[in-house]
Coordinates of C-alpha atoms in Angstrom, one line a residue:
M1 CA 13.0 11.8 2.8
L2 CA 14.7 9.0 1.0
I3 CA 12.5 6.3 -0.6
K4 CA 14.4 3.2 -1.6
I5 CA 13.7 -0.4 -2.7
D6 CA 13.9 -2.5 0.4
D7 CA 14.8 -6.2 0.7
L8 CA 12.6 -6.6 3.9
T9 CA 15.5 -7.9 6.0
G10 CA 16.0 -5.0 8.4
P11 CA 14.5 -5.1 11.9
E12 CA 12.9 -1.7 11.5
V13 CA 11.0 -2.8 8.5
A14 CA 10.0 -6.1 10.2
E15 CA 8.6 -4.0 13.1
L16 CA 6.7 -1.7 10.8
I17 CA 5.1 -4.6 9.0
R18 CA 4.1 -6.1 12.4
E19 CA 2.6 -2.7 13.4
H20 CA 0.7 -2.7 10.0
L21 CA -0.7 -6.2 10.5
H22 CA -1.6 -5.5 14.1
G23 CA -3.4 -2.3 13.0
M24 CA -5.4 -4.4 10.6
T25 CA -6.5 -6.9 13.3
L26 CA -7.7 -3.9 15.4
N27 CA -9.9 -2.6 12.6
S28 CA -10.9 -5.5 10.4
P29 CA -12.3 -9.0 10.9
P30 CA -9.8 -11.7 10.1
E31 CA -11.5 -12.7 6.8
S32 CA -11.3 -9.1 5.6
I33 CA -7.6 -8.6 6.2
H34 CA -5.6 -8.5 2.9
A35 CA -2.4 -7.0 4.3
L36 CA 0.7 -9.1 3.5
G37 CA 3.4 -10.3 5.9
L38 CA 7.1 -10.3 5.2
E39 CA 7.2 -13.6 3.3
K40 CA 4.4 -12.7 1.0
L41 CA 5.9 -9.2 0.4
R42 CA 9.1 -11.0 -0.9
Q43 CA 7.3 -12.5 -3.9
P44 CA 8.9 -11.6 -7.3
E45 CA 5.8 -9.7 -8.5
I46 CA 6.0 -7.3 -5.6
T47 CA 8.4 -4.3 -5.3
F48 CA 8.6 -3.0 -1.7
W49 CA 9.9 0.5 -0.8
S50 CA 10.8 2.0 2.6
A51 CA 11.0 5.7 3.4
W52 CA 13.8 7.0 5.6
E53 CA 15.0 10.2 7.2
D54 CA 18.5 9.7 8.4
Q55 CA 18.3 6.4 10.4
A56 CA 14.5 6.7 11.1
L57 CA 12.1 4.5 9.1
L58 CA 9.1 6.7 8.2
G59 CA 6.9 4.3 6.3
C60 CA 6.6 1.9 3.5
G61 CA 4.6 0.9 0.4
A62 CA 4.6 -1.7 -2.3
L63 CA 3.5 -2.3 -5.9
K64 CA 2.3 -5.7 -7.0
E65 CA 2.2 -6.5 -10.7
L66 CA -1.1 -8.1 -11.5
D67 CA -0.3 -8.2 -15.2
H68 CA 1.8 -6.1 -17.6
K69 CA -0.7 -3.3 -17.6
H70 CA -2.2 -3.4 -14.1
G71 CA -0.6 -2.9 -10.7
E72 CA -1.9 -3.0 -7.2
V73 CA -0.9 -0.7 -4.3
K74 CA 0.0 -2.8 -1.2
S75 CA 1.3 -2.3 2.3
M76 CA 1.0 1.5 2.5
R77 CA 1.9 2.3 6.1
T78 CA 3.3 5.3 7.9
S79 CA 5.1 4.6 11.2
S80 CA 3.0 5.8 14.1
K81 CA 6.0 7.9 15.2
H82 CA 5.9 9.9 11.9
L83 CA 2.2 10.6 11.1
R84 CA 1.2 13.8 9.4
K85 CA 4.6 14.5 7.8
G86 CA 3.6 13.7 4.2
V87 CA 5.1 10.2 4.3
A88 CA 2.1 8.5 2.7
R89 CA 1.7 11.2 0.1
A90 CA 5.3 10.9 -0.9
M91 CA 5.1 7.1 -1.0
L92 CA 1.9 7.0 -3.1
Q93 CA 3.4 9.5 -5.5
H94 CA 6.5 7.3 -5.8
I95 CA 4.4 4.2 -6.5
I96 CA 2.2 6.0 -9.1
E97 CA 5.3 7.3 -10.9
E98 CA 6.8 3.8 -10.9
A99 CA 3.6 2.3 -12.3
K100 CA 3.6 4.9 -15.1
R101 CA 7.3 4.1 -15.8
R102 CA 6.4 0.4 -16.1
G103 CA 3.7 1.3 -18.6
Y104 CA 0.8 0.2 -16.4
R105 CA -2.6 1.6 -17.5
R106 CA -4.4 1.0 -14.2
L107 CA -3.4 1.0 -10.6
S108 CA -5.9 -0.6 -8.1
L109 CA -6.1 -1.0 -4.4
E110 CA -8.1 -2.5 -1.6
T111 CA -8.6 -0.7 1.7
G112 CA -11.0 -0.9 4.7
S113 CA -14.5 0.5 4.7
M114 CA -14.4 1.4 8.4
D115 CA -13.8 4.9 9.8
A116 CA -10.2 4.0 10.7
F117 CA -9.4 3.8 7.0
L118 CA -11.0 7.2 6.1
P119 CA -7.7 9.1 6.0
A120 CA -6.3 6.5 3.6
R121 CA -9.4 6.7 1.4
R122 CA -9.1 10.5 1.4
L123 CA -5.5 10.3 0.4
Y124 CA -6.2 8.0 -2.5
A125 CA -9.1 10.2 -3.7
M126 CA -6.8 13.2 -3.6
F127 CA -4.6 11.4 -6.1
G128 CA -7.6 10.7 -8.4
F129 CA -8.4 7.1 -7.3
Q130 CA -12.1 6.3 -7.8
Y131 CA -14.2 3.6 -6.2
C132 CA -14.6 0.5 -8.3
E133 CA -15.7 -3.1 -8.2
P134 CA -13.4 -5.8 -6.8
F135 CA -10.5 -6.7 -9.0
A136 CA -8.1 -9.6 -9.3
D137 CA -9.0 -12.3 -6.7
Y138 CA -10.9 -10.0 -4.4
T139 CA -14.7 -10.5 -3.9
E140 CA -17.4 -8.2 -2.5
D141 CA -16.9 -7.6 1.2
P142 CA -18.7 -5.0 3.3
N143 CA -15.4 -4.4 5.2
S144 CA -13.4 -3.6 2.0
V145 CA -13.6 -0.8 -0.6
F146 CA -11.8 -1.0 -3.9
M147 CA -10.3 1.9 -5.8
M148 CA -8.6 2.4 -9.1
L149 CA -6.7 5.0 -11.0
E150 CA -6.4 5.1 -14.8
L151 CA -2.9 6.1 -15.7

């Protein structure tokens, strides 16, 4: 698996982001969807990675800089064609290592509270993320859970 910085211009990545956003609409009310589309992922404070095996896009993930010591995990998604292959685990490890390299002291994330998001919450917990209060611009929302990892 090759994880590389991606400029979000390829059709495979565009399709995966569409899949990601569509999945959010199936499991979350509109006011509780915090996933980013292509344009918002192109902001300078966000680094976006894609994971590949040969010509197949396996998944993606992003890291948003909230400040010089705090980052946010964004857009973690495994292609529906490549589930249960360790893609999310490899991407999350990559993001954590990059956050440490940047000198961040904390890594935070928001994910859904519904059963559909249980595998994601389990993955984050396996890496040491703990539940926390809303951070940055987030507010309390029964459809969201917030997690953080002290680095």
